[in-house]
Short mmCIF file of N, CA and C in Angstrom, two decimals:
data_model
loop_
_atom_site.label_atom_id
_atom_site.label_comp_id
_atom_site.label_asym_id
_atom_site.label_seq_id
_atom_site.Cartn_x
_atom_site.Cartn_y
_atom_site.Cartn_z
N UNK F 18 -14.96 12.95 -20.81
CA UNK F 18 -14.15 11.79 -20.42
C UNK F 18 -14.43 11.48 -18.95
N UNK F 19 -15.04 10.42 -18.51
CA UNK F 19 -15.37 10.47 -17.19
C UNK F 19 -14.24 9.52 -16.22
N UNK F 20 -14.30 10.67 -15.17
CA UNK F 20 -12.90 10.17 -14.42
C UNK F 20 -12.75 8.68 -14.34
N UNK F 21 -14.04 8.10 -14.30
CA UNK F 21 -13.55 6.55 -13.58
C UNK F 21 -11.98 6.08 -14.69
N UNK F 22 -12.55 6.25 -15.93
CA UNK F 22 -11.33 6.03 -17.31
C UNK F 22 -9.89 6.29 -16.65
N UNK F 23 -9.87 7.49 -15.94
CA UNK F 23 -8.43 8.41 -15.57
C UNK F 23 -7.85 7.23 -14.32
N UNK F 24 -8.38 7.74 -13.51
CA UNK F 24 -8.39 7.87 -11.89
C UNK F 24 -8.63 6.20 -11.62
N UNK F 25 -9.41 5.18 -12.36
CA UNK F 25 -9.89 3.79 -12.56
C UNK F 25 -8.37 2.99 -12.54
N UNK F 26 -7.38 3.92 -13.59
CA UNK F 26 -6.46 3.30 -13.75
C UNK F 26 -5.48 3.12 -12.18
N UNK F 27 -5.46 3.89 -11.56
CA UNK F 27 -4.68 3.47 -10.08
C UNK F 27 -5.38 2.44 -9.45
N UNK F 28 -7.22 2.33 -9.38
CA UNK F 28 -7.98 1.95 -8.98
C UNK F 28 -7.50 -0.01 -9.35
N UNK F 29 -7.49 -0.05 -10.29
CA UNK F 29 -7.60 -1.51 -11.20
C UNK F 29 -6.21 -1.94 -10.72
N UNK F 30 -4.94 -1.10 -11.42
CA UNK F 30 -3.15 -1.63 -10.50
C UNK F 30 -3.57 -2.16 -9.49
N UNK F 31 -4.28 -1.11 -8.46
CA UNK F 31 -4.05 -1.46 -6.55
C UNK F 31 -4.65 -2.36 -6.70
N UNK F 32 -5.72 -3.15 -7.42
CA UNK F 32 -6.48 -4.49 -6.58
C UNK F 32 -5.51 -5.27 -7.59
N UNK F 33 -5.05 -5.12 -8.31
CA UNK F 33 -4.04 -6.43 -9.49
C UNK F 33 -2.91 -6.66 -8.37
N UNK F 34 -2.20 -5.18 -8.26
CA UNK F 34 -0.84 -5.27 -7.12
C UNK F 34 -1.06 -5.77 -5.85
N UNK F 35 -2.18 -5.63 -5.22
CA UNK F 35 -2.29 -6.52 -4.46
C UNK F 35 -1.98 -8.17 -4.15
N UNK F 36 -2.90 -8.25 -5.31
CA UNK F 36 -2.78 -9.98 -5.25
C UNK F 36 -1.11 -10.33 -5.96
N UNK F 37 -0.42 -8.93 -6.23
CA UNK F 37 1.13 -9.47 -6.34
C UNK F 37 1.71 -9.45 -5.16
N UNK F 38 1.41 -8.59 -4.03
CA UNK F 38 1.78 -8.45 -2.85
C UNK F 38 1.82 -9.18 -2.24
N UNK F 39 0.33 -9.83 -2.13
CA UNK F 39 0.02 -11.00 -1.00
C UNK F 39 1.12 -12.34 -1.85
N UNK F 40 1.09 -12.42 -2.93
CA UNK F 40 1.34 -13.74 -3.38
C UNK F 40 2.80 -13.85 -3.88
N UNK F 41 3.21 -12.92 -3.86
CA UNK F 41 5.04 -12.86 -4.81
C UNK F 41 5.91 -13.72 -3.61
N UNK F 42 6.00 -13.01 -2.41
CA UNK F 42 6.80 -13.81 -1.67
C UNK F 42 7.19 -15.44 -1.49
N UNK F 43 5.83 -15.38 -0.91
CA UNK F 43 5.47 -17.43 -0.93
C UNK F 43 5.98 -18.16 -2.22
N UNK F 44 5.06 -17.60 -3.28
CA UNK F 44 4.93 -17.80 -4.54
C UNK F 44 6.31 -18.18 -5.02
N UNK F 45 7.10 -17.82 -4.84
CA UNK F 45 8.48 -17.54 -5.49
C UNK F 45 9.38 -18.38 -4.99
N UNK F 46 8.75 -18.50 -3.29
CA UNK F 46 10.16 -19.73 -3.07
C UNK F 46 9.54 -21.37 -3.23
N UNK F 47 8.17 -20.96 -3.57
CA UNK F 47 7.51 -22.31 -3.58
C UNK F 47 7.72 -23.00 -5.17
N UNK F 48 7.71 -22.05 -6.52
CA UNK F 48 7.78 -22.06 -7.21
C UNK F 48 9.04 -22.25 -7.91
N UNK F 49 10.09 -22.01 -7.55
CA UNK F 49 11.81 -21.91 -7.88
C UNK F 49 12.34 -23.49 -8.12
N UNK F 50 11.96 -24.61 -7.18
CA UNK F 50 12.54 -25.73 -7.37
C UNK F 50 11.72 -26.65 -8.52
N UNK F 51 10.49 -25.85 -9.24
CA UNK F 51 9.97 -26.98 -10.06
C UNK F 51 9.92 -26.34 -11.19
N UNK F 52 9.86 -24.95 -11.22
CA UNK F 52 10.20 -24.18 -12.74
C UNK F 52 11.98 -24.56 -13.02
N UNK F 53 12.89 -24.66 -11.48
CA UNK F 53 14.19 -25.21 -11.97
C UNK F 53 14.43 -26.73 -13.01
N UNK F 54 13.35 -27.46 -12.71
CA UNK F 54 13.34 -28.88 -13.10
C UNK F 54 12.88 -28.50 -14.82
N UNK F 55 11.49 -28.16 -14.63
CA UNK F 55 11.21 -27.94 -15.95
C UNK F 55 11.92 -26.76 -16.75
N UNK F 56 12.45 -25.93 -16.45
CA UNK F 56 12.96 -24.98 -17.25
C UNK F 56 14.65 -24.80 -17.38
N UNK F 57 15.42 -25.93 -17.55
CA UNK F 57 16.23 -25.85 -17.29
C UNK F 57 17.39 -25.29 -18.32
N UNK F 58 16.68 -24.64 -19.33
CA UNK F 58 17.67 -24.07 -20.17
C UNK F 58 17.49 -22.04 -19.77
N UNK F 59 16.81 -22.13 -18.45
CA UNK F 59 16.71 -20.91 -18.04
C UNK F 59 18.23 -20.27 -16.77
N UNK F 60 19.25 -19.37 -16.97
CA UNK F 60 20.06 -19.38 -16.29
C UNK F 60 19.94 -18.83 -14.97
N UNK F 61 21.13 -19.19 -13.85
CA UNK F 61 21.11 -19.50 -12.41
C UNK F 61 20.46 -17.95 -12.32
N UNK F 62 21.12 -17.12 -12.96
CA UNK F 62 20.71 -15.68 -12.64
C UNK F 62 19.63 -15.23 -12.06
N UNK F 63 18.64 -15.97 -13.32
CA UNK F 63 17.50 -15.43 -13.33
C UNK F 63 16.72 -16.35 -11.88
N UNK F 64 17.17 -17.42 -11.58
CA UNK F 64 16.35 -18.13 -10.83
C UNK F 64 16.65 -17.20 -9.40
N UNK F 65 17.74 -16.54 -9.34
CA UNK F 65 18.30 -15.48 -7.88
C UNK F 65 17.65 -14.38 -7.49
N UNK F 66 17.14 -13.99 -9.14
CA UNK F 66 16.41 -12.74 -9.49
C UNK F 66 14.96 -13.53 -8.85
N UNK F 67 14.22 -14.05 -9.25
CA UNK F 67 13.38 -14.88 -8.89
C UNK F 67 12.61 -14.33 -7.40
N UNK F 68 13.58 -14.59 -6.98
CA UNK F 68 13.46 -14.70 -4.95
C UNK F 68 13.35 -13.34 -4.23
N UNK F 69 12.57 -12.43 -4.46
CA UNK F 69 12.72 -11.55 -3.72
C UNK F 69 11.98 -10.85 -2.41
N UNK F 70 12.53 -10.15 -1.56
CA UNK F 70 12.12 -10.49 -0.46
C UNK F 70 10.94 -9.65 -0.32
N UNK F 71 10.24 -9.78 0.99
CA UNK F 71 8.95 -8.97 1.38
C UNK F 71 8.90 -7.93 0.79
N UNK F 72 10.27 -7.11 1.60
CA UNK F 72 10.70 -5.31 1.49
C UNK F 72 10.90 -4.98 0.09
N UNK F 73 11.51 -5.69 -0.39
CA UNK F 73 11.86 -5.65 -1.64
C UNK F 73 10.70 -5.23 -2.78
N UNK F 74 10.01 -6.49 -2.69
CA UNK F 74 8.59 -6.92 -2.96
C UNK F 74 7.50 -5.51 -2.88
N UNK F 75 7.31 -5.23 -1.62
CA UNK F 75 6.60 -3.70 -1.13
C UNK F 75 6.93 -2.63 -1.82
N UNK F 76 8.58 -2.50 -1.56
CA UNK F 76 8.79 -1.08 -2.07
C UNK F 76 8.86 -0.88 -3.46
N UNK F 77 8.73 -2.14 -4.44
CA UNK F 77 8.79 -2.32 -6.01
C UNK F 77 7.27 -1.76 -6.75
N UNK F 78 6.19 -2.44 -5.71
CA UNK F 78 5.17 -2.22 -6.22
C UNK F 78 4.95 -0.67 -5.48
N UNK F 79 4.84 -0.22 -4.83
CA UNK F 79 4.67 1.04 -4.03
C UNK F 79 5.34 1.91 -5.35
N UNK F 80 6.92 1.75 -5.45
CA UNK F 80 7.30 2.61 -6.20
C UNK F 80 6.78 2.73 -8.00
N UNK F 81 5.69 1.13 -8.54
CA UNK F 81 5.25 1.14 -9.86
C UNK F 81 3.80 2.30 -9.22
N UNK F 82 3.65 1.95 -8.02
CA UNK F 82 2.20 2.70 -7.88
C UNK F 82 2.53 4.47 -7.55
N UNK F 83 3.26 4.81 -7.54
CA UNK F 83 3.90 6.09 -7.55
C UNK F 83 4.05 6.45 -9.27
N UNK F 84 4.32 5.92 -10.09
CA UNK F 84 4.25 5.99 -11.44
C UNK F 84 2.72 6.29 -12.01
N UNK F 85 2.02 4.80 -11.48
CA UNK F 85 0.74 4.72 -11.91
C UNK F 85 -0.44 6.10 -11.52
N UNK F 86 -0.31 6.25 -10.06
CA UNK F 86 -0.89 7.45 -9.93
C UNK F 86 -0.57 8.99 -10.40
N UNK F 87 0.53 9.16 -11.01
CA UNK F 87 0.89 10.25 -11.31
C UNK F 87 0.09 10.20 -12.66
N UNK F 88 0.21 9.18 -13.70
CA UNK F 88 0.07 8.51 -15.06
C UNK F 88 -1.77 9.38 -14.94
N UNK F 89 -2.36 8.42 -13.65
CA UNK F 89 -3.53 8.68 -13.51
C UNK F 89 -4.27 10.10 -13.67
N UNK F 90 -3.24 10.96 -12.54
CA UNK F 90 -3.28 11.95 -12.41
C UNK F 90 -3.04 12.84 -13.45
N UNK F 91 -2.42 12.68 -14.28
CA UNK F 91 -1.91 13.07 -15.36
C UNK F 91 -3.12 13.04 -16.52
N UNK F 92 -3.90 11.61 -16.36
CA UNK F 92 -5.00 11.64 -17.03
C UNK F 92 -5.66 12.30 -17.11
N UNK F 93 -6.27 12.16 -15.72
CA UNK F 93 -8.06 13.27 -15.78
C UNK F 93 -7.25 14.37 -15.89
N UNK F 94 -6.52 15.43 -15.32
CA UNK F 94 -6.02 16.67 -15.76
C UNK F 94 -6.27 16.83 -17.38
N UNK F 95 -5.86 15.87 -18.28
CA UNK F 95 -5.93 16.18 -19.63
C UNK F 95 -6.81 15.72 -20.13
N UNK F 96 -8.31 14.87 -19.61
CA UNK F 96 -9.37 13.84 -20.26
C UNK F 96 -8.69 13.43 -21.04
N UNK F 97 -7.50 12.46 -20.14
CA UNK F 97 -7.25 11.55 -21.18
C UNK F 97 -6.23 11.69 -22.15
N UNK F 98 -5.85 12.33 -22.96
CA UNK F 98 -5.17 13.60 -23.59
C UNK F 98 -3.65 13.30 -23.58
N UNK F 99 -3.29 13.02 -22.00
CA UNK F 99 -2.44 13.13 -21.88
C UNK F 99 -1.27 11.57 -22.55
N UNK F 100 -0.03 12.14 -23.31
CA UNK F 100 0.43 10.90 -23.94
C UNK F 100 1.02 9.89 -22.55
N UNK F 101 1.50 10.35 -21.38
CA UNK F 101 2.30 9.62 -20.30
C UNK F 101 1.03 8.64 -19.98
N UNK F 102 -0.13 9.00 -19.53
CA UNK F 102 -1.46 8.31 -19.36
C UNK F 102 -1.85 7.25 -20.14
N UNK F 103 -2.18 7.57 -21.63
CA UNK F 103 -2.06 6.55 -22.27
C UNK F 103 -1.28 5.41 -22.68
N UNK F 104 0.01 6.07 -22.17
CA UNK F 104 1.31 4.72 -22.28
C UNK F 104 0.69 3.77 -21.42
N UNK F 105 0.99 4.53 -20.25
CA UNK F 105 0.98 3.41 -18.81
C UNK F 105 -0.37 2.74 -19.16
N UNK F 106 -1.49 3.15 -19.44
CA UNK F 106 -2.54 2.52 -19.87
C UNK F 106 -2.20 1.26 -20.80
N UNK F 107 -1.67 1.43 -21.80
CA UNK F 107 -1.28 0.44 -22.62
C UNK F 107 -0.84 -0.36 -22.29
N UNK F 108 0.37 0.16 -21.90
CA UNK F 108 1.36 -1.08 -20.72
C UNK F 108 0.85 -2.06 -19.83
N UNK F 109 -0.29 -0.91 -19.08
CA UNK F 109 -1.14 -1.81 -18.26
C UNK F 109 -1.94 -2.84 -18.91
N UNK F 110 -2.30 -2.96 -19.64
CA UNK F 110 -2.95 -3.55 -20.42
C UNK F 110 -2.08 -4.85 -20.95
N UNK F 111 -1.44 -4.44 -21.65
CA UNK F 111 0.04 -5.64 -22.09
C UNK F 111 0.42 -6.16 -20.94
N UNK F 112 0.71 -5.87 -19.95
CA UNK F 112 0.94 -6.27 -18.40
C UNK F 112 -0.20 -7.52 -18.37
N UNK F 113 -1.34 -7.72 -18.78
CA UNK F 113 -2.14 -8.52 -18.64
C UNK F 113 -1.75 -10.03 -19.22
N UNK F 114 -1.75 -9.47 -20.65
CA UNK F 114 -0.82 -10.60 -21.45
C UNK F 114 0.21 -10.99 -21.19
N UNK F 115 1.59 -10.87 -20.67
CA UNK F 115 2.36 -11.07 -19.84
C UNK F 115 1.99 -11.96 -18.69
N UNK F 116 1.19 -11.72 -17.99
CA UNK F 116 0.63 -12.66 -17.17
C UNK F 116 0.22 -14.13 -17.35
N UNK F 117 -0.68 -13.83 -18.34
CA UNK F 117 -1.31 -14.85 -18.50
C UNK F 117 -0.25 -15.49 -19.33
N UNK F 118 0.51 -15.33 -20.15
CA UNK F 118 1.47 -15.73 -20.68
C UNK F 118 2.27 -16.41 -20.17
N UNK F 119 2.72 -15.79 -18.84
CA UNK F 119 3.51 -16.45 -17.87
C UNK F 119 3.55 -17.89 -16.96
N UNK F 120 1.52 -17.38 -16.94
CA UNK F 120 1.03 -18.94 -16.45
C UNK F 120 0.99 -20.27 -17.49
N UNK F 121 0.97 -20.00 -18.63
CA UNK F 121 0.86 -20.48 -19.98
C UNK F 121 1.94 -21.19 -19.32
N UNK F 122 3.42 -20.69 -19.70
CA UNK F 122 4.59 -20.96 -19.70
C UNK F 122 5.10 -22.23 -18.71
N UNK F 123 4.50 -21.06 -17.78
CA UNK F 123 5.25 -22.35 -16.26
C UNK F 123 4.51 -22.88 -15.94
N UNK F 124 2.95 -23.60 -16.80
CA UNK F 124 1.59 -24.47 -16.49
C UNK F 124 1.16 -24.55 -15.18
N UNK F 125 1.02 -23.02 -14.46
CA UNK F 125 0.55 -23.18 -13.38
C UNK F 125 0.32 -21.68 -13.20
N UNK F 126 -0.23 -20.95 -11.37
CA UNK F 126 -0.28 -20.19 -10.90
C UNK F 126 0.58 -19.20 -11.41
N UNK F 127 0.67 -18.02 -11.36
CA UNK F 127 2.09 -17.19 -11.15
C UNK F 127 1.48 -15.74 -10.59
N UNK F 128 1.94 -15.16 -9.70
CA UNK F 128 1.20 -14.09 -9.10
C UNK F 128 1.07 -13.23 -10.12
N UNK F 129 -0.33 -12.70 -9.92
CA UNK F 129 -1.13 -11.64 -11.07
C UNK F 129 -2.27 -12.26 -12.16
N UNK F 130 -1.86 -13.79 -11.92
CA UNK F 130 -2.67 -14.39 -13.00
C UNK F 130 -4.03 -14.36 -12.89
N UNK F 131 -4.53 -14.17 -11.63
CA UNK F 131 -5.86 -13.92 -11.72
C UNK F 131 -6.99 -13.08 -12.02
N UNK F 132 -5.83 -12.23 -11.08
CA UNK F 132 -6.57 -10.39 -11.56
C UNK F 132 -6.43 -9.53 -13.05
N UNK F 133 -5.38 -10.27 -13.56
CA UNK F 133 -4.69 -9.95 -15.08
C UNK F 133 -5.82 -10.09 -15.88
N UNK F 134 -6.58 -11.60 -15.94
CA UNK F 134 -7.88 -11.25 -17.02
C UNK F 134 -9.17 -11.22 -16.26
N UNK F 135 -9.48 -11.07 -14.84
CA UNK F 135 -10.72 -10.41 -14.65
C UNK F 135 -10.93 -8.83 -14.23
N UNK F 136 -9.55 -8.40 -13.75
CA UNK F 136 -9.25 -6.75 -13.52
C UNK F 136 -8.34 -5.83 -14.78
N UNK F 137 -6.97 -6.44 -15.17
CA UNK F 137 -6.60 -5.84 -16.18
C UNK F 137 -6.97 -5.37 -17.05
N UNK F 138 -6.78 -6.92 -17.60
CA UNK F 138 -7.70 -6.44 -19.49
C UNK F 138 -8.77 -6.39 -19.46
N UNK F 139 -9.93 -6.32 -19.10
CA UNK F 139 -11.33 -6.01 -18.89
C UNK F 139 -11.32 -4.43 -18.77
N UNK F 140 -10.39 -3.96 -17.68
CA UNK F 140 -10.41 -2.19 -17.25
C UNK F 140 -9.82 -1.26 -18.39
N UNK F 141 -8.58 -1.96 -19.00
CA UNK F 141 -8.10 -1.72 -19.65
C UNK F 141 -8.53 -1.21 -21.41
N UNK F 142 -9.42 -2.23 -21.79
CA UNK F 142 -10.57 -2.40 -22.93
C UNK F 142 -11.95 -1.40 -22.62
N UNK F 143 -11.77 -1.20 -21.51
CA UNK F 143 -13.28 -0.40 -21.21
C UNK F 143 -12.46 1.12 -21.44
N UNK F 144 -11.55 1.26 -21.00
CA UNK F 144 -10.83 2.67 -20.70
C UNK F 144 -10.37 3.34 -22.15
N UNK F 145 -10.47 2.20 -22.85
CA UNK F 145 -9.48 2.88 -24.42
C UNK F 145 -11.00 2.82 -24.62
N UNK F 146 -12.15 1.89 -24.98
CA UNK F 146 -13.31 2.68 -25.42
C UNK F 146 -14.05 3.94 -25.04
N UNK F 147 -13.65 4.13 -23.89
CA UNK F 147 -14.17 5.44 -23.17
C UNK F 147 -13.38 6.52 -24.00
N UNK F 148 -12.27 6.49 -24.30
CA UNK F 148 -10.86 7.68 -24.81
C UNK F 148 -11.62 7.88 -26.32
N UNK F 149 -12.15 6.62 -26.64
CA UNK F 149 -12.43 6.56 -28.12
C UNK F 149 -13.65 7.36 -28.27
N UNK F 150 -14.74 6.76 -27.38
CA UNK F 150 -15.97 7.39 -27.05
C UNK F 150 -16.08 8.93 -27.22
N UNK F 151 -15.15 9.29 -26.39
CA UNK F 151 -14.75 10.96 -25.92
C UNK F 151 -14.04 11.38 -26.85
N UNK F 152 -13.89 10.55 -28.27
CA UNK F 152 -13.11 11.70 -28.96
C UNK F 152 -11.84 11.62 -29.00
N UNK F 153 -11.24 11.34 -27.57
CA UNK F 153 -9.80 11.47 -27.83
C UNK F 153 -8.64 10.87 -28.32
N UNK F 154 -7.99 11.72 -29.25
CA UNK F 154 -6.70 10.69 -30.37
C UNK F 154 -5.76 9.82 -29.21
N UNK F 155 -5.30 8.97 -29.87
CA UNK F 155 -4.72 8.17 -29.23
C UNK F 155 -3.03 8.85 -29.37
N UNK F 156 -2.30 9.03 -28.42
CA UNK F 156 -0.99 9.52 -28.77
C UNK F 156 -0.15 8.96 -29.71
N UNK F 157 0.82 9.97 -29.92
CA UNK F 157 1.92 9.46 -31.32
C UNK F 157 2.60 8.63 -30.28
N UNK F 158 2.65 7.58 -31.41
CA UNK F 158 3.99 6.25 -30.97
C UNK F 158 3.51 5.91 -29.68
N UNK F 159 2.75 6.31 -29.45
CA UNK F 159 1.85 5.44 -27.83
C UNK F 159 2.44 3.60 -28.13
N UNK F 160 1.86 2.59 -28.61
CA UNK F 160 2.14 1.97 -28.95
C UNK F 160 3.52 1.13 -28.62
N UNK F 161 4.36 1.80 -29.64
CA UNK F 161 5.84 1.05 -29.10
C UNK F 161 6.41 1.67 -27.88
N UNK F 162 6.09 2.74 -27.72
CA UNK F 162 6.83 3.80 -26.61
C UNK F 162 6.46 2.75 -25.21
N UNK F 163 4.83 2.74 -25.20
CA UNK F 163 4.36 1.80 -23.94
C UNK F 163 5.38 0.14 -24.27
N UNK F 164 5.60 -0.13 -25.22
CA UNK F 164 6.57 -1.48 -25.31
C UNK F 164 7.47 -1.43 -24.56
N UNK F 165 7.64 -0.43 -24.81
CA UNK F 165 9.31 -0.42 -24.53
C UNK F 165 9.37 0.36 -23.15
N UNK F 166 8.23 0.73 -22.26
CA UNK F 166 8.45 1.45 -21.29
C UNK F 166 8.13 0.60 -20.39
N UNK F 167 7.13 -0.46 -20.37
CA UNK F 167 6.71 -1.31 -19.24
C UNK F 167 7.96 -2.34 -18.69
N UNK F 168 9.43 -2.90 -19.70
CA UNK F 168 10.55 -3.25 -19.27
C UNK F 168 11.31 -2.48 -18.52
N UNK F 169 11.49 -1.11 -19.10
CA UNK F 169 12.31 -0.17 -18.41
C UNK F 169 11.94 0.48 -16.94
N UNK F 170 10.11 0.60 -17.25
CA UNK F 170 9.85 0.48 -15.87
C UNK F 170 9.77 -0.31 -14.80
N UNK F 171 9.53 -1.24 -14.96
CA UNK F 171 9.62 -2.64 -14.17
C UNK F 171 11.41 -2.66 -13.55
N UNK F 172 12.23 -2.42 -14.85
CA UNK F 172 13.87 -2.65 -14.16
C UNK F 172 13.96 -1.45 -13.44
N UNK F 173 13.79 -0.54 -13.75
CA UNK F 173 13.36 1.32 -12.60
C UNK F 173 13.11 0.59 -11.32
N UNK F 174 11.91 0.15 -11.42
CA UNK F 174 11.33 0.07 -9.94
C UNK F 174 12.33 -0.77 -8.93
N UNK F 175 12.19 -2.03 -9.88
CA UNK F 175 13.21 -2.90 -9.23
C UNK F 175 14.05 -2.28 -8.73
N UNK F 176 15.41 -2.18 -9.52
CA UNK F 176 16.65 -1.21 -9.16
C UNK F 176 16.30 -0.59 -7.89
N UNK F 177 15.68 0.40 -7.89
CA UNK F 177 15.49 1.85 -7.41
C UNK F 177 14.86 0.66 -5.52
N UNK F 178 14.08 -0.32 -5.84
CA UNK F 178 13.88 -1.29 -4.42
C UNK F 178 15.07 -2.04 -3.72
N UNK F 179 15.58 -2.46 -5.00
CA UNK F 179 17.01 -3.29 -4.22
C UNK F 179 17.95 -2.13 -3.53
N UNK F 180 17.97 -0.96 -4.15
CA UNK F 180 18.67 0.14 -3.40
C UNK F 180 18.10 0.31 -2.01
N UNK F 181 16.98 0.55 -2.22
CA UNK F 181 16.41 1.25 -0.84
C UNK F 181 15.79 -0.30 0.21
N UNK F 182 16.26 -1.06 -0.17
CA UNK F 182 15.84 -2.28 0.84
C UNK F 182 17.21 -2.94 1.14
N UNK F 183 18.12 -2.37 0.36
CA UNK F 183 19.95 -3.20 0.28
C UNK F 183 20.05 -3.47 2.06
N UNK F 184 20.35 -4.71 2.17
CA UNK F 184 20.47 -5.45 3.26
C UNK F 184 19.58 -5.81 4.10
N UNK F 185 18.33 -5.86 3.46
CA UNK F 185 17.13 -6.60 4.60
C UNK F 185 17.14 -7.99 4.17
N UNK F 186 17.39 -8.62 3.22
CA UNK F 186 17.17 -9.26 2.15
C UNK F 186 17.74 -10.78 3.63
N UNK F 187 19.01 -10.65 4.24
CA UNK F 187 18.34 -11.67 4.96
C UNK F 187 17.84 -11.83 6.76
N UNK F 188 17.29 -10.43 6.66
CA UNK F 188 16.87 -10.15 7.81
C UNK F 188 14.96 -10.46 7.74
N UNK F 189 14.46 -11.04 6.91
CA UNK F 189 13.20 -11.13 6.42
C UNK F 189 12.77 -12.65 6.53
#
């Protein structure tokens, strides 16, 4: 199983999370008054949720990339093997579709959309053929488990940022 497969996977996040980094902030307050027009059966909530700040922003992805590298790490230790590895892999992967989905939706930009189908799913498709290549079974319930883990992680990270950024929000 050759590491790039394992270790590739932090590799591929950091240049995707990036271009969420650079672009979420701007993105979000530029974006809020015309997804409000067109999407208007979407509630105030979510448009609040929407807006979040730099710090916020940083410590969300920092704390998915604390996941991702462990996931990674977790990989090459097991070639692969490992079931936590292959989730996040999956996820990562579905993370792509999501994206592009997203741009679908709101007929425009949305941060990630770029790197989603020339870094995601491209890394993503190469990495499960490599697992396949090498032999290795794909984990039980991998599948829905990664479904259902890429929401819970995403609200994790979040959460766990609005805590540790609580009150910068308008010092930014």
């Amino acid at each position: 199983m050759p590491a790039a497969a394992t270790w590739g996977l932090l590799a591929a996040w950091a240049v995707h999370d990036l271009e969420e980094l650079v672009a979420i902030p701007g993105w979000s307050r530029r974006a809020r008054p015309r997804l409000r027009r067109e999407l208007p059966w979407v509630p105030e909530r979510v448009w609040d949720r929407l807006d979040v700040s730099p710090s916020h922003n940083a410590a969300a992805i920092g704390l998915m990339g604390a996941v991702v590298a462990a996931a990674a790490a977790d990989g090459a230790r097991t070639g692969g093997r490992s079931g936590f590895y292959q989730t996040v892999l999956l996820g990562f992967g579905v993370h792509a579709v999501v994206h592009v989905a997203q741009s679908a939706a709101t007929r425009g930009y949305t941060p990630g959309a770029v790197t989603a189908p020339l870094v995601v799913a491209p890394f993503s498709l190469w990495a499960w053929s490599r697992l396949r290549a090498a032999g290795v079974p794909a984990a039980r319930g991998g599948g829905p488990a990664a479904i259902a883990a890429l929401p819970a992680a995403l609200g994790a990270v979040h959460g766990l940022a609005a805590l540790l950024t609580r009150g910068r929000r308008g010092k930014e």
